[in-house]
Amino acid sequence: MPRATGPLAGALARRAVLLDGGLSNQLAAQGCDLSGGMWTGRVLAERPDQVEAAHTAYARAGAEVLITASYQVGQHPALLVRGVRVAADAARAAGHEVWVAASVGPYGAVLADGSEYRGRYGLTVEELAAFHRPRIGALLAAGPDVLALETVPDTEEAEALLRVLAGTGARAWLGYTVAGGRTRAGQPLAEAFALAAAAPEVIAVGVNCCDPADVLPALEAAASVTAKPLVAYPNDGSVWDAATGTWNAPSVPARWPVEAWRTAGARLIGGCCRIGPDRIAALAARLA
């Protein structure tokens, strides 16, 4: 089946759709070198075949959406385009319907210092929009099915991203990274999710790269201000230490309350950092 046969938004109106898992952990499992400021983007530049193999591993596990390796790629148009094409190749080879989501990481990701988990970079909304505009333009030109505006730490960056998308006709989901019932920058979640409620370009809104325990309260906050489908793809509960470049051990059970997430409105469900194909296969069985 050649990629997807219809818009992702249409599928979300009918059922839950399974996202993939963490690209970085799968590439590491394949023996790839992710050191340096571009992270998975380094593998995309040097070994695109390995990125395609990682996408394929998730598709075989049942993932219906493949997120590109562009999260930490800065202003490199050719590499951004390559990320979409590599994911599209894996999607076309899958034995089921698969959409391609072009990852738009936050400004902090390109700094490669963990600041996407803090936000508040000291830039204005317009400065952030100017940073994201050429990246988003390059990704859209490559023809993904949807943009994944992911790991957004604060409302200022969300506002900038939505400003860039306004009037483009593009489709995107918006995923905040959250902790303790607030954005990573400390803003109320209802305020954050309300920004996406009136944006026609946004087909789903929710959270990613957060503790699984923070997912349900965040989804409930989102559902209080928008009727859009919700998105949830947390990490395994580990905490990233940017100073040492290591993860601290998870503090939550491995089995997620997916049924409660679905009841709250989650329609895009998957995993982020440290969630591999085995966990995605288990999620596929539960969503089925």
Coordinates of C-alpha atoms in Angstrom, one line a residue:
M1 CA 0.0 0.0 0.0
P2 CA 1.6 3.3 -1.1
R3 CA 1.8 5.4 2.1
A4 CA -1.6 6.7 3.3
T5 CA -4.8 6.7 1.2
G6 CA -6.4 9.6 2.9
P7 CA -5.7 12.6 5.2
L8 CA -4.6 11.8 8.7
A9 CA -7.3 14.1 10.1
G10 CA -10.0 11.9 8.5
A11 CA -8.6 8.8 10.2
L12 CA -8.5 10.6 13.6
A13 CA -12.2 11.3 13.3
R14 CA -12.9 7.6 13.1
R15 CA -10.3 5.9 15.4
A16 CA -7.1 6.0 17.3
V17 CA -3.9 6.1 15.2
L18 CA -0.6 4.6 16.4
L19 CA 2.5 6.7 16.3
D20 CA 6.1 5.4 16.3
G21 CA 8.5 5.4 19.2
G22 CA 11.9 7.1 19.9
L23 CA 14.0 7.4 16.8
S24 CA 17.2 8.0 18.8
N25 CA 17.0 4.9 20.9
Q26 CA 16.3 2.7 17.9
L27 CA 19.3 4.2 16.0
A28 CA 21.5 3.6 19.0
A29 CA 20.3 0.0 19.1
Q30 CA 21.4 -0.3 15.5
G31 CA 24.9 0.9 16.5
C32 CA 24.7 4.4 15.1
D33 CA 26.7 7.3 16.5
L34 CA 24.4 10.1 17.7
S35 CA 27.1 12.3 19.3
G36 CA 27.2 16.0 18.4
G37 CA 24.7 18.8 18.2
M38 CA 22.5 17.3 15.4
W39 CA 21.7 14.0 17.3
T40 CA 19.5 11.9 15.0
G41 CA 20.2 14.4 12.2
R42 CA 23.8 13.3 12.2
V43 CA 22.7 9.8 11.2
L44 CA 20.4 11.3 8.6
A45 CA 23.3 13.1 7.1
E46 CA 25.8 10.2 7.2
R47 CA 23.7 7.1 7.1
P48 CA 20.2 7.7 5.8
D49 CA 19.9 3.9 5.2
Q50 CA 20.1 3.5 9.0
V51 CA 17.3 6.0 9.5
E52 CA 15.1 4.2 7.0
A53 CA 15.9 0.9 8.8
A54 CA 14.7 2.5 12.1
H55 CA 11.5 3.8 10.5
T56 CA 11.0 0.3 9.0
A57 CA 11.4 -1.3 12.5
Y58 CA 8.5 0.9 13.8
A59 CA 6.3 0.2 10.7
R60 CA 6.8 -3.5 11.2
A61 CA 5.8 -3.0 14.9
G62 CA 2.5 -1.5 13.7
A63 CA 3.2 2.2 13.7
E64 CA 0.9 4.1 11.4
V65 CA 2.8 7.4 11.6
L66 CA 6.6 7.8 11.1
I67 CA 8.2 10.9 12.5
T68 CA 11.2 12.2 10.5
A69 CA 14.7 12.7 11.8
S70 CA 14.5 16.5 11.5
Y71 CA 13.9 17.3 15.2
Q72 CA 17.4 18.7 15.9
V73 CA 18.3 19.7 12.3
G74 CA 18.6 23.4 12.0
Q75 CA 18.8 25.5 8.8
H76 CA 19.8 22.7 6.5
P77 CA 17.1 22.6 3.8
A78 CA 18.5 19.6 1.9
L79 CA 18.8 17.5 5.0
L80 CA 15.3 18.4 6.1
V81 CA 14.0 17.3 2.7
R82 CA 16.0 14.1 3.0
G83 CA 14.4 13.3 6.3
V84 CA 10.9 13.4 4.7
R85 CA 11.9 11.3 1.7
V86 CA 13.6 8.6 3.8
A87 CA 10.5 8.3 6.0
A88 CA 8.3 8.2 2.9
D89 CA 10.4 5.4 1.5
A90 CA 9.8 3.4 4.6
A91 CA 6.1 4.2 4.6
R92 CA 5.7 3.0 1.0
A93 CA 7.4 -0.3 1.8
A94 CA 5.1 -0.9 4.8
G95 CA 2.3 -3.5 4.5
H96 CA -0.3 -1.1 5.9
E97 CA -1.4 2.5 5.7
V98 CA 1.4 4.8 7.0
W99 CA 1.5 8.6 7.2
V100 CA 4.7 10.7 7.4
A101 CA 5.0 13.4 10.0
A102 CA 7.8 16.0 9.6
S103 CA 9.3 16.8 12.9
V104 CA 9.6 20.4 13.8
G105 CA 11.7 20.5 17.0
P106 CA 11.8 23.6 19.3
Y107 CA 14.5 26.2 19.2
G108 CA 16.1 24.7 22.3
A109 CA 16.6 21.4 20.4
V110 CA 19.0 23.1 18.0
L111 CA 21.0 24.6 20.9
A112 CA 21.6 21.0 21.9
D113 CA 21.8 21.9 25.6
G114 CA 18.5 20.6 26.9
S115 CA 16.9 24.0 26.9
E116 CA 13.8 22.7 25.2
Y117 CA 13.0 21.3 28.7
R118 CA 13.1 24.9 30.1
G119 CA 11.9 27.2 27.4
R120 CA 12.1 30.9 27.9
Y121 CA 15.0 31.4 25.6
G122 CA 15.0 35.2 25.8
L123 CA 13.7 35.6 22.2
T124 CA 10.5 37.3 21.1
V125 CA 7.7 35.5 19.4
E126 CA 8.7 37.2 16.1
E127 CA 12.3 36.1 16.5
L128 CA 11.2 32.5 17.1
A129 CA 8.9 32.7 14.1
A130 CA 11.8 33.9 12.0
F131 CA 13.9 31.0 13.1
H132 CA 11.2 28.4 12.3
R133 CA 9.9 29.9 9.0
P134 CA 12.6 28.6 6.7
R135 CA 12.7 25.2 8.4
I136 CA 9.0 24.7 8.1
G137 CA 9.0 25.9 4.5
A138 CA 11.7 23.4 3.6
L139 CA 9.8 20.6 5.3
L140 CA 6.4 21.5 3.6
A141 CA 8.1 21.6 0.2
A142 CA 9.1 17.9 0.7
G143 CA 5.4 16.9 1.0
P144 CA 4.9 15.2 4.3
D145 CA 1.4 14.3 5.4
V146 CA 1.5 16.4 8.5
L147 CA 4.0 18.5 10.6
A148 CA 4.8 17.3 14.1
L149 CA 5.4 20.5 16.2
E150 CA 6.8 18.6 19.1
T151 CA 8.4 19.0 22.5
V152 CA 7.3 22.7 22.6
P153 CA 8.2 24.0 26.1
D154 CA 6.2 27.2 26.3
T155 CA 3.4 29.3 24.9
E156 CA 5.7 31.8 23.3
E157 CA 7.2 29.2 21.0
A158 CA 3.8 27.7 20.3
E159 CA 2.5 31.1 19.3
A160 CA 5.5 31.6 17.0
L161 CA 4.9 28.2 15.3
L162 CA 1.2 28.8 14.8
R163 CA 2.0 32.3 13.3
V164 CA 4.3 30.6 10.7
L165 CA 1.6 28.1 9.8
A166 CA -1.2 30.6 9.6
G167 CA -2.7 30.7 6.1
T168 CA -0.4 28.0 4.7
G169 CA -3.0 25.3 4.4
A170 CA -0.6 22.9 6.1
R171 CA -1.8 20.4 8.7
A172 CA 0.1 19.9 12.0
W173 CA -0.2 18.6 15.5
L174 CA 1.1 20.5 18.5
G175 CA 2.8 18.6 21.3
Y176 CA 3.9 20.4 24.5
T177 CA 6.5 18.9 26.8
V178 CA 5.0 19.3 30.3
A179 CA 5.8 18.6 34.0
G180 CA 3.6 18.9 37.1
G181 CA 0.5 20.2 35.4
R182 CA 2.2 23.0 33.5
T183 CA 4.4 23.6 30.5
R184 CA 8.1 23.3 31.0
A185 CA 8.2 27.1 31.2
G186 CA 5.6 27.0 34.0
Q187 CA 2.5 28.2 32.1
P188 CA -1.0 26.8 32.8
L189 CA -1.8 24.0 30.4
A190 CA -5.3 25.2 29.6
E191 CA -3.8 28.5 28.4
A192 CA -1.3 26.7 26.3
F193 CA -3.8 24.3 24.7
A194 CA -6.2 27.1 24.0
L195 CA -3.7 28.6 21.5
A196 CA -4.3 25.7 19.2
A197 CA -8.0 25.5 19.7
A198 CA -8.7 28.3 17.1
A199 CA -5.9 27.4 14.7
P200 CA -7.4 25.6 11.6
E201 CA -3.9 24.2 10.7
V202 CA -3.8 22.2 13.9
I203 CA -5.5 18.8 13.6
A204 CA -4.5 17.5 17.1
V205 CA -3.0 18.9 20.3
G206 CA -1.5 17.3 23.3
V207 CA 1.8 16.3 24.9
N208 CA 5.0 14.4 24.1
C209 CA 8.4 13.7 25.7
C210 CA 7.1 13.9 29.2
D211 CA 6.6 11.5 32.1
P212 CA 3.7 9.1 31.4
A213 CA 2.2 10.2 34.7
D214 CA 1.7 13.7 33.4
V215 CA -0.2 12.6 30.3
L216 CA -3.8 12.2 31.6
P217 CA -4.0 15.5 33.5
A218 CA -2.6 17.3 30.5
L219 CA -5.1 15.6 28.2
E220 CA -8.0 16.6 30.5
A221 CA -6.7 20.2 30.5
A222 CA -6.6 20.2 26.7
A223 CA -10.1 18.7 26.5
S224 CA -11.4 21.5 28.6
V225 CA -10.5 24.1 26.0
T226 CA -10.7 22.3 22.6
A227 CA -12.7 19.6 20.9
K228 CA -9.7 18.7 18.7
P229 CA -8.4 15.1 18.8
L230 CA -5.6 14.8 21.3
V231 CA -2.1 13.5 21.0
A232 CA 0.0 11.6 23.6
Y233 CA 3.5 10.1 23.1
P234 CA 5.5 10.3 26.4
N235 CA 8.9 8.9 27.1
D236 CA 9.4 6.1 29.5
G237 CA 9.5 8.3 32.6
S238 CA 13.3 8.8 32.6
V239 CA 14.7 12.3 33.1
W240 CA 17.3 13.6 30.6
D241 CA 20.4 15.1 32.3
A242 CA 21.9 17.5 29.7
A243 CA 25.0 18.0 31.7
T244 CA 26.0 14.4 31.7
G245 CA 24.2 13.3 28.6
T246 CA 22.4 10.5 30.4
W247 CA 18.9 9.4 31.4
N248 CA 17.9 8.8 35.0
A249 CA 15.8 5.7 35.7
P250 CA 12.1 5.8 35.1
S251 CA 9.8 6.2 38.1
V252 CA 6.5 4.9 36.7
P253 CA 5.1 1.5 35.7
A254 CA 5.9 0.3 32.2
R255 CA 2.2 -0.3 31.4
W256 CA 0.5 2.9 30.5
P257 CA -3.2 3.7 31.2
V258 CA -3.9 4.0 27.5
E259 CA -7.6 3.3 27.9
A260 CA -7.9 6.4 30.2
W261 CA -6.0 8.4 27.6
R262 CA -8.4 7.4 24.9
T263 CA -11.4 8.2 27.1
A264 CA -10.0 11.7 27.6
G265 CA -9.8 12.1 23.8
A266 CA -6.4 10.8 22.7
R267 CA -6.4 9.7 19.1
L268 CA -2.7 9.9 18.2
I269 CA -0.9 7.6 20.7
G270 CA 2.7 6.4 20.7
G271 CA 6.0 6.8 22.4
C272 CA 8.9 9.2 22.5
C273 CA 12.5 8.8 23.9
R274 CA 13.4 5.3 25.0
I275 CA 10.2 3.7 23.7
G276 CA 11.3 1.1 21.2
P277 CA 9.5 -1.1 18.6
D278 CA 8.6 -3.7 21.2
R279 CA 6.6 -1.2 23.2
I280 CA 5.0 0.1 20.0
A281 CA 4.0 -3.4 19.1
A282 CA 2.4 -3.8 22.5
L283 CA 0.5 -0.5 22.0
A284 CA -0.7 -1.7 18.6
A285 CA -2.2 -4.8 20.2
R286 CA -4.0 -2.7 22.9
L287 CA -5.3 -0.1 20.4
A288 CA -6.6 -2.9 18.1

